């Protein structure tokens, strides 16, 4: 029982939640992450992922939703657990305490629809969507958490239909391709392969409606068919 | 600053590590998980995942490897973080403390080669590989942790070459198929599709050596070519 050895005292922890909330501005083709300004030490005045410390009697998920409900209004917000960062010295508050209290962060992850998400600004709190390629310096180890979250997002869009949660109900294949480029970078696939592969999976339905934008031929509008995807849900597949 | 509200006191935590260590007995075609007998309260005398509490100054990974090094000797053990379970009331010790200390478990996951893994029995400690379909009752919420770990394992073998870490260096395609059946169940794919798909990926090399077992034609022995897999590593793909 190592905990009872005086040579090896157990660490005491506070547990924090940090949320990596992504969105995509489909007009400007930018991948965005939600950041808030810190108003207390440590890292006062720096940007950080929206987080909180877990209260007595509160589950990890509840803490995640609690802090998000203070920052953002959005339909069908569903967070998933990402990773736990809990090494010694990750939080400067650890050193300040006589009790040697460590701070473990359990990170959560979501992708939300940009047009619907409403940020809650109360006059003092800084809150903003930042493009991933124009980030400010982040507090704590939040850059590392965000890097991990970005990897998860890029991986997830390859295997799961999560992008359809943030597209409009009807979209062109070119809209869809552009969204993938915004998330994955522009060398992930050429359009023709992308189109062929996605259509073969069978869950995109041509609505029969055409749209005209700018010059070029009118493009067909598609819809994601959740019913057609349902039987494929547990099959391994690759979208792009 | 919710932590400073007397109405919402922060929870104090100890952090535990629980390891979900899988192996496959390829002779008897059984998927196994490593369990240890508890010798202290709570759940004294029950089987549990091998775990420990994190010590002062110790990282989460170090704690995971520390407890495993006391239980099992195996080459190239590499654990990956699985999930954190941290809800209130998941550990009966929470109630016993006047300080209302909660126990959060960060679970780690590995798949090890059965023939190489040597369990360390010190005379008092119970330690055993249990087949997944013949589990005893587990302490704490370890059944839930194990269920999560099993899902991760089944998902991982579909997308990553992790099974080649536990096969012998040379194997028949039938050995490989049998290993997938042991992990995924026998309705995941028929042999002919499996064979075609795996060979098309290009990282299995026919060694030119044949093996004879029982009746039937001699079968070709294959080898996993890490060099041929390297350029595919970051590409999304499905193995089975």
Coordinates of C-alpha atoms in Angstrom, one line a residue:
Chain A
X1 CA 0.0 0.0 0.0
X2 CA 2.2 2.8 -1.3
X3 CA -0.1 5.5 0.1
X4 CA 0.8 4.5 3.6
X5 CA 4.5 4.8 3.1
X6 CA 5.7 8.1 4.6
X7 CA 8.4 8.1 1.9
X8 CA 5.7 8.2 -0.8
X9 CA 2.9 10.6 0.3
X10 CA 0.0 10.7 -2.0
X11 CA -0.7 13.9 -4.1
X12 CA -3.7 16.0 -3.3
X13 CA -5.6 17.3 -6.3
X14 CA -8.0 19.9 -7.4
X15 CA -9.6 18.8 -10.7
X16 CA -10.3 21.3 -13.5
X17 CA -12.3 21.0 -16.7
X18 CA -11.0 22.7 -19.9
X19 CA -13.2 22.9 -22.9
X20 CA -11.9 22.8 -26.5
X21 CA -14.8 24.2 -28.4
X22 CA -14.3 24.3 -32.2
X23 CA -16.4 26.0 -34.8
X24 CA -16.0 26.7 -38.5
X25 CA -16.8 30.0 -40.1
X26 CA -18.0 28.6 -43.4
X27 CA -18.2 32.0 -45.1
X28 CA -14.6 33.0 -44.4
X29 CA -13.3 29.4 -44.3
X30 CA -11.7 29.6 -40.9
X31 CA -11.4 27.0 -38.2
X32 CA -12.1 28.7 -34.9
X33 CA -11.6 27.9 -31.2
X34 CA -13.5 29.5 -28.3
X35 CA -11.2 31.4 -25.9
X36 CA -11.9 33.5 -22.8
X37 CA -9.9 36.1 -21.0
X38 CA -8.6 35.3 -17.5
X39 CA -9.6 37.8 -14.8
X40 CA -7.7 36.3 -11.9
X41 CA -4.2 35.0 -11.1
X42 CA -2.4 33.0 -12.4
X43 CA -2.2 34.3 -16.0
X44 CA -4.4 37.2 -15.4
X45 CA -5.2 39.0 -18.6
X46 CA -4.2 36.1 -20.8
X47 CA -6.5 34.1 -23.1
X48 CA -7.4 30.5 -22.1
X49 CA -9.8 27.7 -22.9
X50 CA -13.1 28.1 -21.0
X51 CA -12.7 26.0 -17.9
X52 CA -13.6 25.7 -14.2
X53 CA -12.8 23.7 -11.1
X54 CA -15.0 20.8 -10.2
X55 CA -17.2 21.4 -7.2
X56 CA -18.3 19.0 -4.4
X57 CA -21.0 16.6 -5.6
X58 CA -20.5 17.6 -9.3
X59 CA -19.6 15.2 -12.1
X60 CA -16.9 16.1 -14.6
X61 CA -19.5 16.5 -17.5
X62 CA -21.7 18.7 -15.3
X63 CA -18.8 21.0 -14.6
X64 CA -18.0 21.2 -18.3
X65 CA -21.6 22.1 -19.3
X66 CA -21.8 24.5 -16.3
X67 CA -19.0 26.7 -17.5
X68 CA -20.1 26.5 -21.2
X69 CA -23.6 27.5 -20.3
X70 CA -22.1 30.7 -18.8
X71 CA -20.2 31.4 -22.0
X72 CA -22.1 30.3 -25.1
X73 CA -25.7 29.5 -26.2
X74 CA -25.9 26.9 -28.8
X75 CA -28.4 24.1 -29.7
X76 CA -27.6 20.4 -29.0
X77 CA -24.2 21.0 -27.4
X78 CA -22.6 17.7 -26.8
X79 CA -19.2 17.5 -25.3
X80 CA -16.9 14.4 -25.3
X81 CA -14.0 13.8 -23.1
X82 CA -10.7 14.4 -24.7
X83 CA -7.7 13.7 -22.4
X84 CA -6.5 14.3 -18.9
X85 CA -3.4 16.4 -18.2
X86 CA -2.2 15.8 -14.7
X87 CA 1.6 16.0 -14.5
X88 CA 3.3 17.8 -11.6
X89 CA 4.1 21.5 -12.1
X90 CA 1.5 22.1 -14.9
X91 CA -0.2 24.8 -12.8
X92 CA 1.8 27.5 -11.0
X93 CA -0.8 27.4 -8.1
X94 CA 0.7 24.1 -7.1
X95 CA 3.8 25.8 -5.8
X96 CA 2.0 28.5 -3.9
X97 CA 0.2 26.1 -1.6
X98 CA 1.6 24.7 1.6
X99 CA -0.5 21.6 1.0
X100 CA 1.2 20.8 -2.3
X101 CA -2.1 20.6 -4.1
X102 CA -1.8 19.6 -7.8
X103 CA -4.2 20.6 -10.6
X104 CA -5.4 18.0 -13.0
X105 CA -7.3 19.1 -16.1
X106 CA -9.8 16.9 -17.8
X107 CA -10.4 18.3 -21.2
X108 CA -13.6 18.1 -23.2
X109 CA -14.2 18.7 -26.8
X110 CA -17.1 19.8 -29.1
X111 CA -17.7 21.1 -32.6
X112 CA -20.6 23.7 -32.8
X113 CA -22.4 25.4 -35.6
X114 CA -21.0 28.8 -36.1
X115 CA -24.2 30.6 -37.2
X116 CA -26.1 29.3 -34.2
X117 CA -23.6 29.9 -31.4
X118 CA -24.1 33.0 -29.4
X119 CA -21.3 34.1 -27.2
X120 CA -22.4 35.5 -23.8
X121 CA -20.5 38.7 -23.0
X122 CA -21.3 40.3 -19.7
X123 CA -19.4 43.5 -20.1
X124 CA -16.3 42.5 -18.3
X125 CA -15.5 39.1 -19.6
X126 CA -13.5 38.8 -22.8
X127 CA -14.7 36.0 -24.9
X128 CA -14.0 35.4 -28.6
X129 CA -13.6 32.9 -31.4
X130 CA -10.0 32.8 -32.5
X131 CA -8.9 31.4 -35.9
X132 CA -6.5 28.5 -35.2
X133 CA -3.8 30.1 -37.3
X134 CA -3.9 33.4 -35.4
X135 CA -3.9 32.3 -31.8
X136 CA -2.7 34.6 -28.9
X137 CA -0.4 33.2 -26.3
X138 CA -2.5 30.9 -24.0
X139 CA -2.5 30.5 -20.3
X140 CA -1.2 27.3 -18.5
X141 CA -0.6 24.3 -20.8
X142 CA -3.7 25.2 -22.9
X143 CA -1.7 25.3 -26.1
X144 CA -0.8 21.6 -25.6
X145 CA -4.5 20.8 -24.8
X146 CA -5.6 22.7 -27.9
X147 CA -3.0 20.8 -30.0
X148 CA -4.4 17.5 -28.7
X149 CA -8.0 18.7 -29.4
X150 CA -7.1 19.7 -32.9
X151 CA -5.6 16.3 -33.6
X152 CA -8.8 14.7 -32.3
X153 CA -11.0 16.9 -34.5
X154 CA -9.0 16.2 -37.6
X155 CA -9.1 12.5 -36.9
X156 CA -12.8 12.5 -36.1
X157 CA -13.9 14.1 -39.3
X158 CA -12.2 11.3 -41.2
X159 CA -14.2 8.6 -39.6
X160 CA -17.5 10.1 -38.3
X161 CA -20.2 12.3 -39.8
X162 CA -19.6 15.1 -37.3
X163 CA -19.3 17.7 -40.0
X164 CA -23.0 17.4 -40.9
X165 CA -23.8 18.7 -37.4
X166 CA -22.3 22.1 -38.5
X167 CA -23.3 22.4 -42.1
X168 CA -26.7 23.8 -43.1
X169 CA -29.4 21.2 -43.8
X170 CA -28.7 21.4 -47.6
X171 CA -25.3 21.9 -49.0
X172 CA -23.4 21.4 -52.2
X173 CA -20.6 18.9 -52.4
X174 CA -18.3 21.8 -53.0
X175 CA -19.5 23.3 -49.6
X176 CA -18.7 20.0 -48.0
X177 CA -15.3 19.8 -49.6
X178 CA -14.5 23.3 -48.6
X179 CA -15.4 22.5 -45.0
X180 CA -13.0 19.5 -45.0
X181 CA -10.3 21.7 -46.4
X182 CA -10.9 24.3 -43.7
X183 CA -10.5 21.6 -41.0
X184 CA -7.8 19.4 -42.6
X185 CA -5.8 21.7 -44.8
X186 CA -5.9 21.8 -48.5
X187 CA -3.8 18.7 -49.4
X188 CA -6.0 16.0 -47.9
X189 CA -7.6 14.9 -51.1
X190 CA -8.5 16.2 -54.5
X191 CA -12.1 17.1 -55.2
X192 CA -12.8 14.3 -57.6
X193 CA -11.7 11.5 -55.3
X194 CA -13.5 13.2 -52.4
X195 CA -16.7 13.4 -54.3
X196 CA -16.6 9.8 -55.5
X197 CA -15.7 8.4 -52.1
X198 CA -18.4 10.3 -50.2
X199 CA -21.2 9.5 -52.7
X200 CA -20.3 5.8 -52.7
X201 CA -21.0 5.7 -48.9
X202 CA -24.6 6.2 -49.7
X203 CA -25.8 8.6 -47.0
X204 CA -25.7 11.8 -49.0
X205 CA -29.0 12.3 -50.9
X206 CA -29.4 14.6 -53.9
X207 CA -32.4 16.8 -53.0
X208 CA -33.1 17.5 -56.7
X209 CA -32.7 21.2 -55.9
X210 CA -30.0 23.2 -57.7
X211 CA -28.3 26.3 -56.5
X212 CA -26.5 29.0 -58.5
X213 CA -23.7 31.0 -56.9
X214 CA -21.5 33.3 -58.9
X215 CA -20.5 32.1 -62.3
X216 CA -20.3 28.3 -63.1
X217 CA -23.0 25.7 -63.5
X218 CA -25.8 25.4 -60.9
X219 CA -24.8 22.8 -58.3
X220 CA -27.0 20.1 -56.7
X221 CA -27.9 20.5 -53.1
X222 CA -27.4 17.4 -50.9
X223 CA -28.7 16.4 -47.6
X224 CA -27.1 14.1 -45.0
X225 CA -29.5 11.1 -44.4
X226 CA -29.2 10.0 -40.8
X227 CA -31.4 7.0 -41.6
X228 CA -29.1 5.8 -44.4
X229 CA -26.1 6.3 -42.1
X230 CA -27.6 4.4 -39.2
X231 CA -26.8 0.9 -40.4
X232 CA -23.2 2.0 -41.2
X233 CA -22.7 3.6 -37.8
X234 CA -20.7 0.7 -36.2
X235 CA -18.9 -0.2 -39.4
X236 CA -15.3 1.0 -39.8
X237 CA -15.1 3.4 -42.7
X238 CA -13.2 6.3 -44.0
X239 CA -14.9 9.3 -45.4
X240 CA -12.1 11.2 -47.0
Chain B
X1 CA -14.8 32.7 -9.3
X2 CA -17.0 29.9 -8.3
X3 CA -14.4 28.3 -6.1
X4 CA -14.5 31.2 -3.7
X5 CA -18.3 31.0 -3.2
X6 CA -19.0 29.3 0.1
X7 CA -22.1 27.8 -1.5
X8 CA -20.1 26.0 -4.0
X9 CA -17.0 24.6 -2.3
X10 CA -14.5 22.9 -4.6
X11 CA -14.0 19.1 -4.4
X12 CA -10.8 17.7 -3.2
X13 CA -9.5 14.7 -5.0
X14 CA -7.0 11.8 -4.9
X15 CA -6.2 10.6 -8.3
X16 CA -5.9 6.9 -9.1
X17 CA -4.6 5.1 -12.2
X18 CA -6.3 2.0 -13.4
X19 CA -4.7 -0.1 -16.1
X20 CA -6.6 -2.1 -18.7
X21 CA -4.0 -4.6 -19.9
X22 CA -5.3 -6.9 -22.7
X23 CA -3.6 -9.9 -24.1
X24 CA -4.7 -12.7 -26.5
X25 CA -4.0 -16.4 -25.9
X26 CA -3.5 -17.3 -29.6
X27 CA -3.4 -21.0 -28.8
X28 CA -6.8 -21.1 -27.1
X29 CA -8.2 -18.1 -28.9
X30 CA -9.1 -16.2 -25.8
X31 CA -9.1 -12.4 -25.2
X32 CA -7.7 -11.8 -21.8
X33 CA -7.5 -9.0 -19.3
X34 CA -5.0 -8.7 -16.4
X35 CA -6.7 -8.6 -12.9
X36 CA -5.3 -8.4 -9.4
X37 CA -6.8 -9.4 -6.1
X38 CA -7.4 -6.5 -3.7
X39 CA -5.8 -7.0 -0.2
X40 CA -7.3 -4.0 1.5
X41 CA -10.5 -2.2 1.9
X42 CA -12.7 -1.3 0.2
X43 CA -13.6 -4.4 -1.9
X44 CA -11.0 -6.6 0.0
X45 CA -10.8 -10.0 -1.6
X46 CA -12.3 -8.9 -4.9
X47 CA -10.6 -8.7 -8.3
X48 CA -9.8 -5.4 -9.8
X49 CA -7.8 -3.7 -12.6
X50 CA -4.2 -3.2 -11.5
X51 CA -4.1 0.4 -10.2
X52 CA -2.5 2.8 -7.7
X53 CA -2.9 6.3 -6.3
X54 CA -0.7 9.0 -7.8
X55 CA 2.1 10.2 -5.4
X56 CA 3.5 13.6 -4.9
X57 CA 5.7 14.7 -7.8
X58 CA 4.7 11.7 -9.9
X59 CA 3.2 12.0 -13.4
X60 CA 0.1 10.0 -14.3
X61 CA 2.1 7.9 -16.8
X62 CA 4.8 7.2 -14.2
X63 CA 2.2 6.0 -11.8
X64 CA 0.7 3.7 -14.4
X65 CA 4.1 2.2 -15.3
X66 CA 5.1 1.9 -11.6
X67 CA 2.2 -0.3 -10.7
X68 CA 2.6 -2.4 -13.9
X69 CA 6.3 -2.9 -13.2
X70 CA 5.3 -4.5 -9.9
X71 CA 2.8 -6.9 -11.6
X72 CA 4.1 -7.9 -15.0
X73 CA 7.3 -8.2 -17.0
X74 CA 6.9 -7.7 -20.7
X75 CA 9.0 -6.2 -23.5
X76 CA 8.1 -2.7 -25.0
X77 CA 5.2 -2.0 -22.7
X78 CA 3.5 1.1 -24.0
X79 CA 0.4 2.4 -22.3
X80 CA -2.0 4.9 -23.7
X81 CA -4.5 7.0 -21.8
X82 CA -8.1 5.8 -22.1
X83 CA -10.5 7.9 -20.2
X84 CA -11.1 9.6 -16.8
X85 CA -13.8 8.5 -14.5
X86 CA -14.4 11.1 -11.8
X87 CA -18.1 11.3 -10.8
X88 CA -19.1 11.7 -7.2
X89 CA -19.7 8.4 -5.3
X90 CA -17.7 6.2 -7.6
X91 CA -15.5 5.2 -4.6
X92 CA -16.9 4.2 -1.2
X93 CA -13.9 5.8 0.5
X94 CA -15.3 9.2 -0.5
X95 CA -18.0 8.9 2.2
X96 CA -15.6 7.8 4.9
X97 CA -13.6 11.0 4.9
X98 CA -14.6 14.0 6.8
X99 CA -12.8 16.1 4.1
X100 CA -15.1 14.8 1.4
X101 CA -12.2 13.6 -0.7
X102 CA -13.2 12.2 -4.1
X103 CA -11.3 9.6 -6.1
X104 CA -10.8 10.2 -9.8
X105 CA -9.5 7.4 -11.9
X106 CA -7.4 8.0 -15.1
X107 CA -7.4 4.7 -17.0
X108 CA -4.6 3.5 -19.2
X109 CA -4.7 0.8 -21.8
X110 CA -2.2 -1.6 -23.4
X111 CA -2.2 -4.8 -25.5
X112 CA 0.7 -7.1 -24.7
X113 CA 2.1 -10.3 -26.2
X114 CA 0.8 -13.2 -24.2
X115 CA 3.9 -15.5 -24.7
X116 CA 6.2 -12.9 -23.4
X117 CA 4.3 -11.5 -20.5
X118 CA 5.4 -12.8 -17.2
X119 CA 3.1 -12.2 -14.2
X120 CA 4.9 -11.3 -11.0
X121 CA 3.4 -13.3 -8.1
X122 CA 4.9 -12.7 -4.7
X123 CA 3.1 -15.4 -2.8
X124 CA 0.4 -13.3 -1.3
X125 CA -0.9 -11.2 -4.2
X126 CA -3.5 -12.8 -6.5
X127 CA -2.8 -11.9 -10.1
X128 CA -4.3 -13.6 -13.2
X129 CA -5.3 -13.3 -16.8
X130 CA -9.1 -13.6 -17.1
X131 CA -10.9 -14.4 -20.3
X132 CA -13.2 -11.5 -21.1
X133 CA -16.2 -13.9 -21.3
X134 CA -15.5 -15.4 -17.8
X135 CA -15.0 -12.4 -15.6
X136 CA -15.4 -12.4 -11.9
X137 CA -17.2 -9.5 -10.2
X138 CA -14.9 -6.5 -10.2
X139 CA -14.3 -3.9 -7.5
X140 CA -15.4 -0.3 -7.8
X141 CA -16.6 0.8 -11.3
X142 CA -13.9 -1.4 -12.9
X143 CA -16.4 -3.2 -15.0
X144 CA -17.4 0.1 -16.6
X145 CA -13.7 1.0 -17.2
X146 CA -13.1 -2.4 -18.7
X147 CA -16.1 -2.1 -21.0
X148 CA -14.7 1.2 -22.2
X149 CA -11.3 -0.3 -22.7
X150 CA -12.8 -3.2 -24.7
X151 CA -14.5 -0.8 -27.0
X152 CA -11.3 1.1 -27.5
X153 CA -9.4 -2.1 -28.3
X154 CA -12.0 -3.3 -30.8
X155 CA -12.0 0.1 -32.5
X156 CA -8.2 0.4 -32.5
X157 CA -7.6 -3.0 -34.3
X158 CA -9.8 -1.8 -37.1
X159 CA -7.6 1.3 -37.8
X160 CA -4.2 0.6 -36.6
X161 CA -1.6 -2.2 -36.9
X162 CA -1.6 -2.9 -33.2
X163 CA -2.3 -6.6 -33.6
X164 CA 1.2 -7.1 -35.2
X165 CA 2.7 -6.2 -31.9
X166 CA 1.3 -9.4 -30.4
X167 CA 1.6 -11.9 -33.3
X168 CA 4.8 -13.9 -33.8
X169 CA 7.1 -12.3 -36.4
X170 CA 5.8 -14.7 -39.1
X171 CA 2.2 -15.8 -39.3
X172 CA -0.3 -17.2 -41.7
X173 CA -3.3 -15.1 -42.9
X174 CA -5.4 -17.6 -41.1
X175 CA -3.6 -16.9 -37.8
X176 CA -4.2 -13.2 -38.4
X177 CA -7.9 -13.7 -39.2
X178 CA -8.3 -15.9 -36.1
X179 CA -6.7 -13.2 -33.9
X180 CA -9.2 -10.6 -35.3
X181 CA -12.1 -13.1 -34.6
X182 CA -10.8 -13.5 -31.0
X183 CA -10.8 -9.8 -30.5
X184 CA -13.9 -8.7 -32.6
X185 CA -16.2 -11.8 -32.5
X186 CA -16.8 -14.1 -35.4
X187 CA -19.2 -12.1 -37.5
X188 CA -16.9 -9.1 -38.3
X189 CA -15.9 -10.2 -41.9
X190 CA -15.6 -13.3 -43.9
X191 CA -12.2 -14.7 -44.5
X192 CA -12.1 -14.0 -48.2
X193 CA -12.9 -10.3 -47.9
X194 CA -10.6 -10.0 -45.0
X195 CA -7.7 -11.5 -46.9
X196 CA -8.3 -9.4 -50.0
X197 CA -8.5 -6.2 -48.1
X198 CA -5.5 -6.8 -45.9
X199 CA -3.3 -7.8 -48.8
X200 CA -4.3 -4.8 -50.8
X201 CA -3.0 -2.4 -48.1
X202 CA 0.5 -3.6 -49.1
X203 CA 2.2 -3.9 -45.8
X204 CA 2.0 -7.7 -45.4
X205 CA 4.9 -9.4 -47.2
X206 CA 4.9 -13.1 -48.2
X207 CA 8.1 -14.5 -46.8
X208 CA 8.1 -17.4 -49.4
X209 CA 8.1 -19.8 -46.5
X210 CA 5.3 -22.3 -46.2
X211 CA 4.0 -24.0 -43.0
X212 CA 2.0 -27.2 -42.6
X213 CA -0.4 -27.6 -39.8
X214 CA -2.8 -30.5 -39.5
X215 CA -4.4 -31.5 -42.7
X216 CA -5.0 -28.9 -45.5
X217 CA -2.5 -27.3 -47.9
X218 CA 0.7 -25.7 -46.6
X219 CA 0.0 -22.0 -45.9
X220 CA 2.3 -19.1 -46.7
X221 CA 3.9 -17.2 -43.8
X222 CA 3.6 -13.5 -43.9
X223 CA 5.5 -10.7 -42.1
X224 CA 4.3 -7.2 -41.2
X225 CA 6.6 -4.7 -43.0
X226 CA 6.9 -1.6 -40.8
X227 CA 8.7 0.2 -43.6
X228 CA 5.8 -0.4 -46.0
X229 CA 3.4 0.8 -43.4
X230 CA 5.3 4.0 -42.5
X231 CA 4.0 6.1 -45.4
X232 CA 0.5 5.0 -44.7
X233 CA 0.7 5.8 -41.0
X234 CA -1.1 9.1 -41.1
X235 CA -3.6 8.1 -43.8
X236 CA -7.1 7.2 -42.7
X237 CA -7.7 3.5 -43.6
X238 CA -9.7 0.5 -42.5
X239 CA -8.1 -2.8 -42.0
X240 CA -11.0 -5.1 -41.6

